[in-house]
Structure formats: structure tokens, C-alpha cells
PDB file of C-alpha atoms in Angstrom:
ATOM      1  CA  UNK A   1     -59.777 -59.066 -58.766  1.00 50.00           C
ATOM      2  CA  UNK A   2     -56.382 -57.747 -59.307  1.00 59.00           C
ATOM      3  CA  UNK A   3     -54.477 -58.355 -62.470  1.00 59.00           C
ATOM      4  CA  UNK A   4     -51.001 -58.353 -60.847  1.00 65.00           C
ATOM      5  CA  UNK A   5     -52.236 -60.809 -58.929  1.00 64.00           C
ATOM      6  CA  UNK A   6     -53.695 -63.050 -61.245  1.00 65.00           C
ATOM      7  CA  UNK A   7     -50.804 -63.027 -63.201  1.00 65.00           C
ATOM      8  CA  UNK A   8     -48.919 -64.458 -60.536  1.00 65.00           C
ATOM      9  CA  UNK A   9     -51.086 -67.028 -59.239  1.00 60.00           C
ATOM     10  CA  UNK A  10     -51.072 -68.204 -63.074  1.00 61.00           C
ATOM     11  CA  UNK A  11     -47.041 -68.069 -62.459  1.00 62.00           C
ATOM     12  CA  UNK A  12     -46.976 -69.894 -59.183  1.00 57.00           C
ATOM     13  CA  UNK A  13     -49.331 -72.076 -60.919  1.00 58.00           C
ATOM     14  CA  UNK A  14     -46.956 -72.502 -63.486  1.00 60.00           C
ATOM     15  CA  UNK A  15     -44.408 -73.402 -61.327  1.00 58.00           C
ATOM     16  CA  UNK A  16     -46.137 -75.916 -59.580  1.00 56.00           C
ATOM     17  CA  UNK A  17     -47.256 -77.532 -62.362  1.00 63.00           C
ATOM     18  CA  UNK A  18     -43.321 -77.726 -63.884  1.00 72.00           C
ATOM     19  CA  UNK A  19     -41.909 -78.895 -60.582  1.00 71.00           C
ATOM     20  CA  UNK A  20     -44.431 -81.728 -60.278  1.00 83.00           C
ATOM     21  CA  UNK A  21     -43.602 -83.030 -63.852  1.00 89.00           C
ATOM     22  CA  UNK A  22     -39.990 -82.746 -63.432  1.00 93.00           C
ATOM     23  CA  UNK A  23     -40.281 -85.175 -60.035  1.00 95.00           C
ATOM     24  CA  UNK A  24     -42.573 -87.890 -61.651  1.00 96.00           C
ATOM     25  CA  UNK A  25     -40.587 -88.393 -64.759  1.00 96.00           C
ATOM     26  CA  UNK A  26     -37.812 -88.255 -62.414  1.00 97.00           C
ATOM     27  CA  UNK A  27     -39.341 -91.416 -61.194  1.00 97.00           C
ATOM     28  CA  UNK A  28     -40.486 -92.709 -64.174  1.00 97.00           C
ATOM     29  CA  UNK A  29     -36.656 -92.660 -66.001  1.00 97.00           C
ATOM     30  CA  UNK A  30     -35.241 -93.943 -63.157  1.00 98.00           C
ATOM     31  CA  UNK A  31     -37.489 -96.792 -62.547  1.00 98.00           C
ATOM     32  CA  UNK A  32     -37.179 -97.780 -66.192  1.00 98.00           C
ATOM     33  CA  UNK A  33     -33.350 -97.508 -66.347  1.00 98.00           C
ATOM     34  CA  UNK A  34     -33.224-100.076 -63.252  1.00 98.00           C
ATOM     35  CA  UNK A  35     -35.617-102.473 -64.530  1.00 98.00           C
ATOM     36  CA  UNK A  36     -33.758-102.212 -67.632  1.00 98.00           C
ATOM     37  CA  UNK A  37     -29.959-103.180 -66.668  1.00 98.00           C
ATOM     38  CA  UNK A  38     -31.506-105.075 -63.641  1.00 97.00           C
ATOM     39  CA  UNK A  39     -33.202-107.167 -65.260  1.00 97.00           C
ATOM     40  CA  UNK A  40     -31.161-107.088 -68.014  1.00 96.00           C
ATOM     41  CA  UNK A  41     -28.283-108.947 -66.041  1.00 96.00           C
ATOM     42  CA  UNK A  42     -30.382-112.066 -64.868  1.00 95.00           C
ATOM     43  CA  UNK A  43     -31.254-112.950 -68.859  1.00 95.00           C
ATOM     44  CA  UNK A  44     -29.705-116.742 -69.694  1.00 92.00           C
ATOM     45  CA  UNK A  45     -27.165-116.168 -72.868  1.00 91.00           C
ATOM     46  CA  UNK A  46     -26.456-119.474 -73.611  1.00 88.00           C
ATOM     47  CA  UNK A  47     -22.271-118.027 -74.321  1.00 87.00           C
ATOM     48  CA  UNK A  48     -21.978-116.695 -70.867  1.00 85.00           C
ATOM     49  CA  UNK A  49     -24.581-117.671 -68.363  1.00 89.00           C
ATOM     50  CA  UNK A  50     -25.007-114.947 -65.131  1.00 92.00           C
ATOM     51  CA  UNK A  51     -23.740-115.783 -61.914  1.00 95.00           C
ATOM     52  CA  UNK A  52     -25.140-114.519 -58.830  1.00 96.00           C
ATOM     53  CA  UNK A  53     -21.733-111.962 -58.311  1.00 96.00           C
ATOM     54  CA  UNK A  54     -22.457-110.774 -61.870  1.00 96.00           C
ATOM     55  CA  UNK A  55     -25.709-110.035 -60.936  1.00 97.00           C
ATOM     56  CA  UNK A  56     -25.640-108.080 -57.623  1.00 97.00           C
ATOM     57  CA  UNK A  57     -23.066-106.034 -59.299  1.00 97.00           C
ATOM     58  CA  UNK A  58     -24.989-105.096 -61.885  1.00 97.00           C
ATOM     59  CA  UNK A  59     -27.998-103.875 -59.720  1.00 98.00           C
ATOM     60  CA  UNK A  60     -25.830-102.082 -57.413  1.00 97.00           C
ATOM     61  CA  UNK A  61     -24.570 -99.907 -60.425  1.00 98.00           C
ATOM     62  CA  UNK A  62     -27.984-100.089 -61.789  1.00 97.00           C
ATOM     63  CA  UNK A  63     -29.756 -98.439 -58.649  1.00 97.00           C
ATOM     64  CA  UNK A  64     -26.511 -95.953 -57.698  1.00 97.00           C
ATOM     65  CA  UNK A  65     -26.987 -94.706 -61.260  1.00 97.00           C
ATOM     66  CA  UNK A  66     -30.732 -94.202 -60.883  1.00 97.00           C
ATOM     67  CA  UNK A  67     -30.285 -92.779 -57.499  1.00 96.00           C
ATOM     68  CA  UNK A  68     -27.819 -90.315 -58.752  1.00 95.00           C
ATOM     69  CA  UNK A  69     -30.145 -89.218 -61.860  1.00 95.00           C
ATOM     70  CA  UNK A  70     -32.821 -88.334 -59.742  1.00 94.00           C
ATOM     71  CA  UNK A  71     -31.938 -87.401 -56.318  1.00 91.00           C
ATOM     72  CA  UNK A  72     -31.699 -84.102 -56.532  1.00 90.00           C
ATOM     73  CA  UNK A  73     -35.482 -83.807 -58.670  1.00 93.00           C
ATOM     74  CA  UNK A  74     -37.447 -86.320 -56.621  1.00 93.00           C
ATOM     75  CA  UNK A  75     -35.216 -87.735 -53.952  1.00 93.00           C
ATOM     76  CA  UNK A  76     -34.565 -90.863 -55.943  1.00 94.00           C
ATOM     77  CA  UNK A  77     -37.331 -92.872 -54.811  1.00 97.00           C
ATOM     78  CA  UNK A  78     -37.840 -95.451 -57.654  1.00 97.00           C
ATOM     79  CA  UNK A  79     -39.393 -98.053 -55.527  1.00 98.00           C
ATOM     80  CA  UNK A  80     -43.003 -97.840 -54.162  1.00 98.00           C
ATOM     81  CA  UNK A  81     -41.643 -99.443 -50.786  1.00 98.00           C
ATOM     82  CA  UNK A  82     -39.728 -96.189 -50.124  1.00 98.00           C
ATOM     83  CA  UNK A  83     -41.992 -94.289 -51.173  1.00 98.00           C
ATOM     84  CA  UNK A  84     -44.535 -96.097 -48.818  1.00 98.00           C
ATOM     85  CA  UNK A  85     -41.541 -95.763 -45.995  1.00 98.00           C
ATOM     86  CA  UNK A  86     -41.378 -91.869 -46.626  1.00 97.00           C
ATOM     87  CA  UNK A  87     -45.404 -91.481 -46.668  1.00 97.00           C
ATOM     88  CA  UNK A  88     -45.219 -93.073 -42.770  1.00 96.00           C
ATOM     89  CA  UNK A  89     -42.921 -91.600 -42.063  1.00 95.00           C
ATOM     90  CA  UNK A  90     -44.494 -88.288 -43.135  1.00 93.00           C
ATOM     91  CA  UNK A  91     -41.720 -86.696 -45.560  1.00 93.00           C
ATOM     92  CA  UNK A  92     -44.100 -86.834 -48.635  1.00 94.00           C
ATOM     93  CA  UNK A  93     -47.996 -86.260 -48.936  1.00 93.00           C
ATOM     94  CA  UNK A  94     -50.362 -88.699 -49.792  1.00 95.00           C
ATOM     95  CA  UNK A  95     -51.261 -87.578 -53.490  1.00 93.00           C
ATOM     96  CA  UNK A  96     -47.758 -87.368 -54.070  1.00 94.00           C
ATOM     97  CA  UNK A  97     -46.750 -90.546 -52.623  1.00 96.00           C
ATOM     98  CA  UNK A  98     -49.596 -92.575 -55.247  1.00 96.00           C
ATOM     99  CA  UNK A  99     -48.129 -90.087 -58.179  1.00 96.00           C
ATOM    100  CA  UNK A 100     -44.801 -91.814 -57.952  1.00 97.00           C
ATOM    101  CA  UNK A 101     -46.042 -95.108 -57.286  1.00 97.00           C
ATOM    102  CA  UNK A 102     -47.885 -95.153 -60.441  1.00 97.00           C
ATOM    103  CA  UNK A 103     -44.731 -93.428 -62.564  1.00 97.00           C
ATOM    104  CA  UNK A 104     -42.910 -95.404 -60.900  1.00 98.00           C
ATOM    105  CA  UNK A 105     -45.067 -98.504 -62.162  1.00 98.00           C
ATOM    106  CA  UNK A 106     -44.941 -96.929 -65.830  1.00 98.00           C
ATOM    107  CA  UNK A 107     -41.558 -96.185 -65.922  1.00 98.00           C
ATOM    108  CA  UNK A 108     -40.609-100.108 -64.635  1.00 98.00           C
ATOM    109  CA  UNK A 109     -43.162-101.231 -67.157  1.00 98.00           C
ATOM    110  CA  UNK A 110     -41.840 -99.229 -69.365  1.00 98.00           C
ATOM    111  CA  UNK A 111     -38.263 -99.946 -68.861  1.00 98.00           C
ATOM    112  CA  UNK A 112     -39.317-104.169 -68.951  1.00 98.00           C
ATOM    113  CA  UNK A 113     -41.128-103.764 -72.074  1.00 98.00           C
ATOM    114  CA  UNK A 114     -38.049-102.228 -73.767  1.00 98.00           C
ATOM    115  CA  UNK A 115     -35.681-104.825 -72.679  1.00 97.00           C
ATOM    116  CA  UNK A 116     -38.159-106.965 -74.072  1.00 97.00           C
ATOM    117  CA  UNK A 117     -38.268-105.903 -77.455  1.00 96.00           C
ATOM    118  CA  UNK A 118     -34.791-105.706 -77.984  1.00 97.00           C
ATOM    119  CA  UNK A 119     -33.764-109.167 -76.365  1.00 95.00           C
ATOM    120  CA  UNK A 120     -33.536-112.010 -78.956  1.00 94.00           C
ATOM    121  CA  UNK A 121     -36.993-114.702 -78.456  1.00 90.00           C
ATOM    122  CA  UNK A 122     -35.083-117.553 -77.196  1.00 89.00           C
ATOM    123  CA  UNK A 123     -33.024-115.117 -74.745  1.00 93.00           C
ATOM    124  CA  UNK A 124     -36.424-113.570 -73.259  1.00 90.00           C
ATOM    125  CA  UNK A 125     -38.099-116.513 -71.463  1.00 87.00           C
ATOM    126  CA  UNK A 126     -40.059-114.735 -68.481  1.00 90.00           C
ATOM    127  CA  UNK A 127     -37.562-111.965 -68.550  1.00 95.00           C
ATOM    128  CA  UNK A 128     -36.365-112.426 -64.903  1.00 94.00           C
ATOM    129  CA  UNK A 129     -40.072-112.735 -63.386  1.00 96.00           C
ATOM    130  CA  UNK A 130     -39.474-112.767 -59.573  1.00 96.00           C
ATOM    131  CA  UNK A 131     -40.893-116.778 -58.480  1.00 95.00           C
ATOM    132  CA  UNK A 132     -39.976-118.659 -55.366  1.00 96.00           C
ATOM    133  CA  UNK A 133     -37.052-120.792 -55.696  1.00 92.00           C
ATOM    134  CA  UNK A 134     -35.502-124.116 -54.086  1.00 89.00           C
ATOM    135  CA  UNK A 135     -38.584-125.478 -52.057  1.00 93.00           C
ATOM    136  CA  UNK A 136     -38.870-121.909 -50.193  1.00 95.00           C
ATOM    137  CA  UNK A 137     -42.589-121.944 -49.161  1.00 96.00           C
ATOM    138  CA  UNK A 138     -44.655-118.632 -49.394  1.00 96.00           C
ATOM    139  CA  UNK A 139     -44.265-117.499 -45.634  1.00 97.00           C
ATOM    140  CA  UNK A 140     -40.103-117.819 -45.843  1.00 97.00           C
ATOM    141  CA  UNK A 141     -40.615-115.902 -49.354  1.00 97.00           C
ATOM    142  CA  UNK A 142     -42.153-113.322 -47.667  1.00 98.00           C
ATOM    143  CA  UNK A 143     -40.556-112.963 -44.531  1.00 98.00           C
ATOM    144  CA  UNK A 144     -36.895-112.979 -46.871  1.00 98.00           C
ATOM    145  CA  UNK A 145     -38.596-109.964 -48.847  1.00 98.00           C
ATOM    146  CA  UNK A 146     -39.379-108.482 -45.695  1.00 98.00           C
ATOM    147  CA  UNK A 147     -36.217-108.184 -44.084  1.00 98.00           C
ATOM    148  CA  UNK A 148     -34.129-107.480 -47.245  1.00 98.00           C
ATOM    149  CA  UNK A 149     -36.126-104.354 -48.153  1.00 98.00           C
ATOM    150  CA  UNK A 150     -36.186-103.547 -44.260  1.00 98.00           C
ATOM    151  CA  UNK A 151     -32.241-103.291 -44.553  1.00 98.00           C
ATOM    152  CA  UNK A 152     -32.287-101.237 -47.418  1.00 98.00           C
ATOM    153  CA  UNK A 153     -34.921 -98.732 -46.787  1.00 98.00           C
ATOM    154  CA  UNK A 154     -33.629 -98.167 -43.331  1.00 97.00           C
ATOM    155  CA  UNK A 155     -30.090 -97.777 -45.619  1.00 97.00           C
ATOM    156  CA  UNK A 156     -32.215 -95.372 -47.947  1.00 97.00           C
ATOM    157  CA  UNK A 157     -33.101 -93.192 -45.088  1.00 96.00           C
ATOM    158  CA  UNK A 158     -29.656 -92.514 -42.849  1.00 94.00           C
ATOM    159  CA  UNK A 159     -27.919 -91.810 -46.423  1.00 94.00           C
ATOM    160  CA  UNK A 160     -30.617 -89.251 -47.611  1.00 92.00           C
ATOM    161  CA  UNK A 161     -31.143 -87.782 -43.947  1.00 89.00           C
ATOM    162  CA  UNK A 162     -29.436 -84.509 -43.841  1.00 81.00           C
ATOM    163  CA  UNK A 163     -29.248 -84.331 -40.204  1.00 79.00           C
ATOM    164  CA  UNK A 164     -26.726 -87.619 -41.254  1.00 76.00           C
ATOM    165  CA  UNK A 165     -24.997 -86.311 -44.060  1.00 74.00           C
ATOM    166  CA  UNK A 166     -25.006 -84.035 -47.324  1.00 74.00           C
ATOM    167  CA  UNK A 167     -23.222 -86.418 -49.730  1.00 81.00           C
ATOM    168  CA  UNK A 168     -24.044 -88.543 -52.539  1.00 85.00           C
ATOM    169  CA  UNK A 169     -26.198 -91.295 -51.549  1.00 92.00           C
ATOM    170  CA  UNK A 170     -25.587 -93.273 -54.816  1.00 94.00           C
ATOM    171  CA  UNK A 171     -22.937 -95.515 -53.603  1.00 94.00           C
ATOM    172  CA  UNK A 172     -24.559 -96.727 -50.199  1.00 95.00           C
ATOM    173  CA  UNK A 173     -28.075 -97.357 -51.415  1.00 96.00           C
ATOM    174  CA  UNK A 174     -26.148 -99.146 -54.322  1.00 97.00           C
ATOM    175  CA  UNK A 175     -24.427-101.532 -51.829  1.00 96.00           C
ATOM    176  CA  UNK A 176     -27.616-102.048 -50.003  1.00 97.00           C
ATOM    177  CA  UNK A 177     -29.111-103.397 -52.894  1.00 98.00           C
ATOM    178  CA  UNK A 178     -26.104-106.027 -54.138  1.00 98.00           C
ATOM    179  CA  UNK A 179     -26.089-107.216 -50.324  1.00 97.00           C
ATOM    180  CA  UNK A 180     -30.010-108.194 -51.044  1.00 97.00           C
ATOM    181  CA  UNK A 181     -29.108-109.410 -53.841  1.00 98.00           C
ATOM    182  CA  UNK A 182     -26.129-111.536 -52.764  1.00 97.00           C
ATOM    183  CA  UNK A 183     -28.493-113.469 -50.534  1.00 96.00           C
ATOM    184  CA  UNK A 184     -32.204-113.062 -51.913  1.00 97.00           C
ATOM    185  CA  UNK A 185     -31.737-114.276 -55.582  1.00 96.00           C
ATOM    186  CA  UNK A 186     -31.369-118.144 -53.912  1.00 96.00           C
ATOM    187  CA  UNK A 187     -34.717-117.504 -52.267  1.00 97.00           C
ATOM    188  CA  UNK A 188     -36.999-115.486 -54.690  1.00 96.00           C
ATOM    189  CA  UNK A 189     -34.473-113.940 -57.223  1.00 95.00           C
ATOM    190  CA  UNK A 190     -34.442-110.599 -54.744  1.00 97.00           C
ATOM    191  CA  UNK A 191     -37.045-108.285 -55.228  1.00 97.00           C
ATOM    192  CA  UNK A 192     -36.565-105.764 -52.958  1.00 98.00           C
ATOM    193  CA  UNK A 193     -38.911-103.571 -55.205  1.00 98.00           C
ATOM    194  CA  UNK A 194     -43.208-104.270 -56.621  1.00 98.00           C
ATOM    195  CA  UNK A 195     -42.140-102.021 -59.057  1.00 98.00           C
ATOM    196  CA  UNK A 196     -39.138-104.378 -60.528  1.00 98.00           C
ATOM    197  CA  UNK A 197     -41.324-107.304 -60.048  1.00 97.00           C
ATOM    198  CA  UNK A 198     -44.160-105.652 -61.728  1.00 98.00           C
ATOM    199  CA  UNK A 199     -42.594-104.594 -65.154  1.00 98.00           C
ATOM    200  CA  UNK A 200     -41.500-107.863 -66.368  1.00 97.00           C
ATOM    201  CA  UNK A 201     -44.766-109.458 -65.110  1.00 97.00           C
ATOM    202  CA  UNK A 202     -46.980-107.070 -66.798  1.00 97.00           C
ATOM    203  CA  UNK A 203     -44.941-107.579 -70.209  1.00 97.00           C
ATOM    204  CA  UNK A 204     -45.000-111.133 -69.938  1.00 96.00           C
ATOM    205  CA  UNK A 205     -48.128-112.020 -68.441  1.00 95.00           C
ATOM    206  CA  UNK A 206     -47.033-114.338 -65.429  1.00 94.00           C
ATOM    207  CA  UNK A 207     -48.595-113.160 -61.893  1.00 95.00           C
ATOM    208  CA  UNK A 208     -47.675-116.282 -59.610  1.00 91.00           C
ATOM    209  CA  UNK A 209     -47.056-115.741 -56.487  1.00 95.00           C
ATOM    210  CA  UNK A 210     -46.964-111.898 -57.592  1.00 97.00           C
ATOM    211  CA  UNK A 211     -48.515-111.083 -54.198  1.00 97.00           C
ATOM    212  CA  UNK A 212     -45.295-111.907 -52.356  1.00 98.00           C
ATOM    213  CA  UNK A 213     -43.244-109.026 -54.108  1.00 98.00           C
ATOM    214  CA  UNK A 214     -45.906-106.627 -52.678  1.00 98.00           C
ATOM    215  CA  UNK A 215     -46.413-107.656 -49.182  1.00 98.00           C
ATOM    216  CA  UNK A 216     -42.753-108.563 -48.275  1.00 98.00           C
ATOM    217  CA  UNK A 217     -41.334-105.048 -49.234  1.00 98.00           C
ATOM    218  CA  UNK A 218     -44.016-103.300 -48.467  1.00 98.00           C
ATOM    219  CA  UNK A 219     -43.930-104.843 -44.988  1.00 98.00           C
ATOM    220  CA  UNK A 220     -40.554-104.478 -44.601  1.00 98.00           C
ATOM    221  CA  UNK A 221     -40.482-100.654 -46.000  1.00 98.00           C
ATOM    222  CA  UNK A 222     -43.079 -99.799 -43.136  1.00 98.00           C
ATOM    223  CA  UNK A 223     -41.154-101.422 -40.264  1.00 98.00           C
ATOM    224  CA  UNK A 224     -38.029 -99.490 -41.160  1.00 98.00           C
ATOM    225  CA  UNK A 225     -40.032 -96.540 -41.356  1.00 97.00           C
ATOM    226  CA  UNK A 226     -41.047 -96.669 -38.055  1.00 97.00           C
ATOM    227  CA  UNK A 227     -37.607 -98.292 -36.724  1.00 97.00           C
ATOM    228  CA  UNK A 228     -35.673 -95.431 -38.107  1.00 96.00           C
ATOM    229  CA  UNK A 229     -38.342 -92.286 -37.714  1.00 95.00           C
ATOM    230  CA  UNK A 230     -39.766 -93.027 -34.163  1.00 95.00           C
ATOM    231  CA  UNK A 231     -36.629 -95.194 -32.500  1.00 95.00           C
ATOM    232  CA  UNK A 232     -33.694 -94.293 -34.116  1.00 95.00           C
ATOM    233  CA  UNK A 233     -33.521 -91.232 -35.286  1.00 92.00           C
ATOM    234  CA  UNK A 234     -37.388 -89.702 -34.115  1.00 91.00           C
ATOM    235  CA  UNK A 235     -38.174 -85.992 -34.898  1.00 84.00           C
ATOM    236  CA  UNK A 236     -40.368 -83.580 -33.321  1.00 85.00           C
ATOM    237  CA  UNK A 237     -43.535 -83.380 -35.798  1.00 88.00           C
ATOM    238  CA  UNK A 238     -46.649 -83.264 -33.691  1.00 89.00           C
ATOM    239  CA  UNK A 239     -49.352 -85.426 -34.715  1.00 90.00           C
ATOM    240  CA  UNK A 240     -51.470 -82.018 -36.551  1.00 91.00           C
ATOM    241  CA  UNK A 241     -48.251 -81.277 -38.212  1.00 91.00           C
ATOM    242  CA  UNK A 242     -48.476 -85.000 -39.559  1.00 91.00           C
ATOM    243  CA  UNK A 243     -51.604 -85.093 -40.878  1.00 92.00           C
ATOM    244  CA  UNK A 244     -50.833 -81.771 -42.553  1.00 91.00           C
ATOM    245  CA  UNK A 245     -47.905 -83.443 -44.425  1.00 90.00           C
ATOM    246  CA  UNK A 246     -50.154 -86.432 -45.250  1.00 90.00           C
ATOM    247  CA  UNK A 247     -52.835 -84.686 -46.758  1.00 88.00           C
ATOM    248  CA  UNK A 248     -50.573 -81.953 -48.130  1.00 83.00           C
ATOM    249  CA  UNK A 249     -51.771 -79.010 -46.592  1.00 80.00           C
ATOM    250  CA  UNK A 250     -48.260 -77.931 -45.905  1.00 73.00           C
ATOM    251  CA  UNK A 251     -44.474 -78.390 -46.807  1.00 65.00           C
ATOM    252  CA  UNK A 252     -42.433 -80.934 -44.871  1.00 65.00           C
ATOM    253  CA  UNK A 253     -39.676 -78.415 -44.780  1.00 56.00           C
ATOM    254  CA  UNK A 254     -42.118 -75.780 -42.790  1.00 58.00           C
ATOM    255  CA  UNK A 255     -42.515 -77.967 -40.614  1.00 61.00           C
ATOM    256  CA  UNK A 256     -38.916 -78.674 -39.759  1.00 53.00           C
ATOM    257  CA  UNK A 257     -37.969 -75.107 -39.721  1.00 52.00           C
ATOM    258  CA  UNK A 258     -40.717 -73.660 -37.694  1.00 51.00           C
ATOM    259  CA  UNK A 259     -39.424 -71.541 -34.660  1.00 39.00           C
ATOM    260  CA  UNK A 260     -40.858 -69.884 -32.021  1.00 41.00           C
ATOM    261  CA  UNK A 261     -39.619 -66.454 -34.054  1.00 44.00           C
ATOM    262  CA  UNK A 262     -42.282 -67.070 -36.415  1.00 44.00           C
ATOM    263  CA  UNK A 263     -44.850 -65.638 -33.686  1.00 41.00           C
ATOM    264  CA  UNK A 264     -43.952 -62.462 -34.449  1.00 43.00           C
ATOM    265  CA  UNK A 265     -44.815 -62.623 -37.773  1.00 46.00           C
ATOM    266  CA  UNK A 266     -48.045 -64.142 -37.842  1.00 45.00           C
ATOM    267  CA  UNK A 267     -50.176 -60.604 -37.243  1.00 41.00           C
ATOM    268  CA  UNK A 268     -48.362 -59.564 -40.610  1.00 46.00           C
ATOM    269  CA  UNK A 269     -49.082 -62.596 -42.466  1.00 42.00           C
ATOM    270  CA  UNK A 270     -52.603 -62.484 -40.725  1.00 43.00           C
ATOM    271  CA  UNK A 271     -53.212 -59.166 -42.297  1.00 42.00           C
ATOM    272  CA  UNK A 272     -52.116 -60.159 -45.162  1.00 39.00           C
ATOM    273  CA  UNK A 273     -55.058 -63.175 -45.451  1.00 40.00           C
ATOM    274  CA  UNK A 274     -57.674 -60.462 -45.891  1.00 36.00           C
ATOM    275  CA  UNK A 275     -56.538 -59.908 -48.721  1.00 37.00           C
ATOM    276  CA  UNK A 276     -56.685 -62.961 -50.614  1.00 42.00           C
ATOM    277  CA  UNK A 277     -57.700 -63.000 -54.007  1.00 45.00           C
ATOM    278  CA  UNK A 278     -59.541 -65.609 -55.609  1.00 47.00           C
ATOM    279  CA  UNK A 279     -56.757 -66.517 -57.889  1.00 47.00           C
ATOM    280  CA  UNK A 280     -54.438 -67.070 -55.402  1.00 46.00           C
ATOM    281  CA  UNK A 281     -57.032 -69.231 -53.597  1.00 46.00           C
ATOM    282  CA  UNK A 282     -57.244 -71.255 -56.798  1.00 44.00           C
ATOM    283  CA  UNK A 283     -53.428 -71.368 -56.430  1.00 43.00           C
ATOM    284  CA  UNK A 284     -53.667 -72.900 -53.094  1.00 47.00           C
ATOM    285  CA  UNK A 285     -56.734 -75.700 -54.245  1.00 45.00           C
ATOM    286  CA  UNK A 286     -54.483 -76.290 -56.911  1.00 44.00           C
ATOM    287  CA  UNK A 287     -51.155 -77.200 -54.660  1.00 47.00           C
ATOM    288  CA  UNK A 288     -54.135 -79.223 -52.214  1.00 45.00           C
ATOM    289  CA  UNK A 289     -54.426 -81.493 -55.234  1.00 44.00           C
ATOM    290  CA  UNK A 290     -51.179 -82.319 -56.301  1.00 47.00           C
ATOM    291  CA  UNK A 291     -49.994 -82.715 -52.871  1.00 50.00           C
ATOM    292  CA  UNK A 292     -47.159 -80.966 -53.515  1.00 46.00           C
ATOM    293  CA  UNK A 293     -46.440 -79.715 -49.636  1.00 45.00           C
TER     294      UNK A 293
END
């Protein structure tokens, strides 16, 4: 066992680890600053109570600025539905697709709690718990969750698809979300996200009808997943290369690159596997883990 080559395995180690906790508290801060001015908009001041406008508005600049914190450190996620969506539709591993759904869960409980501590008692109530409104039965809940996260996942992926464009996606995801909100706040006060609905719920203890802020999004996320990865815009992974992804055995951007010019280099890099040290097998155990390929 070399030295030099312990050292950097312990680097790339390093690395790894850094990279990892940079993208979840990514995830976490974002989640917690949407939850926060979210739900901070929906609260019932008795001097100025919030319309539905006032509302949308403020989650559209809530979710543009969490976008734009974190897009560039862990692709802005901030909602376990996209996260689910990217997981199908095999841009993210497994292990790192639970990782930032439970940051994400932290940072929105988090983020709920917070609101909660600095809002006056008789302003609280149940902090903007998501419930079913105006005689809307459990199936139309649902089925409204579904297709408003649908729309917006499906708006999440063509404005972070860089075969689409290299821009900002701040602004459109941010529009996505006012137009759920515009129409989903009559029906179940617009989820859209577990993670919003979770926060306040944890913090204040309600769980009706909790279920239907899982199952609608998540529902939705996975048809739009499919929708825009296999019939819109479908890519080339073979089912191997997919599984890879999922279990995290490689990086989605190998994947994408790989060209039939890598032949020739594969009796280099196949000489090069003899001589594998032990710390840089550690190394690669230690990437298996934290799924970060």
C-alpha cells in the first residue's frame, strides 16, 4: 500500500464527502426558505386578510428564489415529487434521491417551525395545513394534486434540460407554481409539494387527510417523468446503464457522454485496474454509499 495513494483516496474522499454536504443543505435551506414565505403568505392577519393573487405571487417568488439559491449545488430540487420524477427518470441515484427527501423534509420542517415561533398565537391557527376545501371529496383532491404537480414537474424538467436551454430556470418553475396555485388553493390550498404539506403538519400536529399531499404529487411527479423522459423528449440510456444510475454505480453524466472513442481507451484504463489499491477501493465503497454517481 502506497502512501501517495492513500493520500489521495483520503482527498477524493474528502471531496466526496464536501460535495455531498454542500447538495443536501442545498436542499435543506431551500426547502425551509419556501415553506417559510409560502406559508407565510396564507396566515389570516386580521388588518389585511390574503387573497388568492397575493398568495400565488408570493410562492412564485418564494420557489424562483429557492430555485435560484440552489440550482447550481443540487439542481434545486426542494420537493420530494421532483426528486421522485428525476429518480425515474434516472438523473439521480437512489441513496441520493432518499438523502434529499429527508433534508428536504428537515429543512420544510424546519422552515414551518420557524415561522411558527415567530408568528403571534392568534395569527398561527394550523399555520396553512393543506385540508380539502368546498365539498371536494378525496378522489377530486387527489386527482387536482395530481395534475397540478404533473404540470409543474414536466415545467421543472424542459427548464433544467440542457439539451432545452442553459438559462436560469428560476422564473419558469416560479410561474409554474403561481399557475397551481391560482387554481389549487380553492380545492386543497395547492400543495404541489409532501414536503410543504409536511412542515406545518409536523409543527402543528394535524395529519387529516395528510395522505392526499403524498399520493397526488407523487403520482403526478411520476407520470411527467415518464411523459417527458420516454415520449417527449426520450434519451438513449440502455436499461444496464439505468440501473447503474439507480443504484449509483456510475455518474449520470458518463453515461450521456459515452462514445464509441472511449474503446480505445479501455486497454489503458484496464491496465490500470491491476493496480488498484485498497484505499482507492475504499474510495469507490465509499461513493457506492452515498450514491453520489
Amino acid at each position: 500500500m502506497e502512501p501517495g495513494l492513500c493520500s489521495r483516496a483520503y482527498l477524493l474522499v474528502g471531496g466526496l464527502w464536501t460535495a455531498i454536504s454542500k447538495a443536501l443543505f442545498a436542499e435543506f435551506l431551500a426547502t425551509g426558505l419556501y415553506v417559510f414565505f409560502g406559508v407565510g403568505s396564507v396566515l389570516p392577519w386580521p388588518v389585511a386578510l390574503p387573497s388568492v393573487l397575493q398568495i400565488a405571487i408570493t410562492f412564485n417568488l418564494a420557489t424562483a428564489t429557492a430555485v435560484q439559491i440552489s440550482w447550481k449545488t443540487s439542481g434545486a430540487h426542494a420537493n420530494p415529487a421532483v426528486t421522485l420524477a428525476y429518480l425515474v427518470g434516472s438523473h439521480i441515484s437512489l441513496p441520493r434521491a432518499m438523502a434529499y427527501i429527508a433534508a428536504q423534509l428537515a429543512g420544510a420542517t424546519a422552515g414551518a417551525a420557524l415561522l411558527y415561533g415567530v408568528t403571534p398565537g392568534g395569527i398561527r391557527e394550523t399555520l396553512g395545513v393543506n385540508v380539502v376545501h368546498n365539498s371536494t371529496s378525496t378522489g377530486q383532491a387527489v386527482a387536482v394534486e395530481l395534475v397540478l404537480t404533473l404540470q409543474l414537474v414536466l415545467c421543472v424538467f424542459a427548464s433544467m434540460d440542457g439539451r432545452q436551454t442553459l438559462a436560469s430556470p428560476a422564473a419558469m418553475i416560479g410561474t409554474s407554481v403561481a399557475l397551481g396555485h391560482l387554481i389549487g388553493i380553492y380545492f386543497t390550498g395547492c400543495s404541489m409539494n409532501p414536503a410543504r404539506s409536511f412542515g406545518p403538519a409536523v409543527i402543528v400536529g394535524k395529519f387529516t387527510v395528510h395522505w392526499i399531499f403524498w399520493v397526488g404529487p407523487l403520482t403526478g411527479a411520476v407520470l411527467a417523468s415518464l411523459i417527458y423522459n420516454f415520449i417527449l423528449f426520450p434519451d438513449t440510456k440502455t436499461v444496464a446503464q439505468r440501473l447503474a444510475i439507480l443504484v449509483g454505480t456510475t455518474k449520470v453524466e458518463k453515461v450521456v457522454d459515452l462514445e464509441p472513442q472511449k474503446k480505445e481507451s479501455q486497454t489503458n484504463s484496464e491496465d490500470t485496474e491491476c493496480l488498484t489499491s485498497p484505499c482507492e477501493e475504499a474510495v469507490r465503497s465509499f461513493s457506492f454509499t452515498l450514491g453520489l454517481c
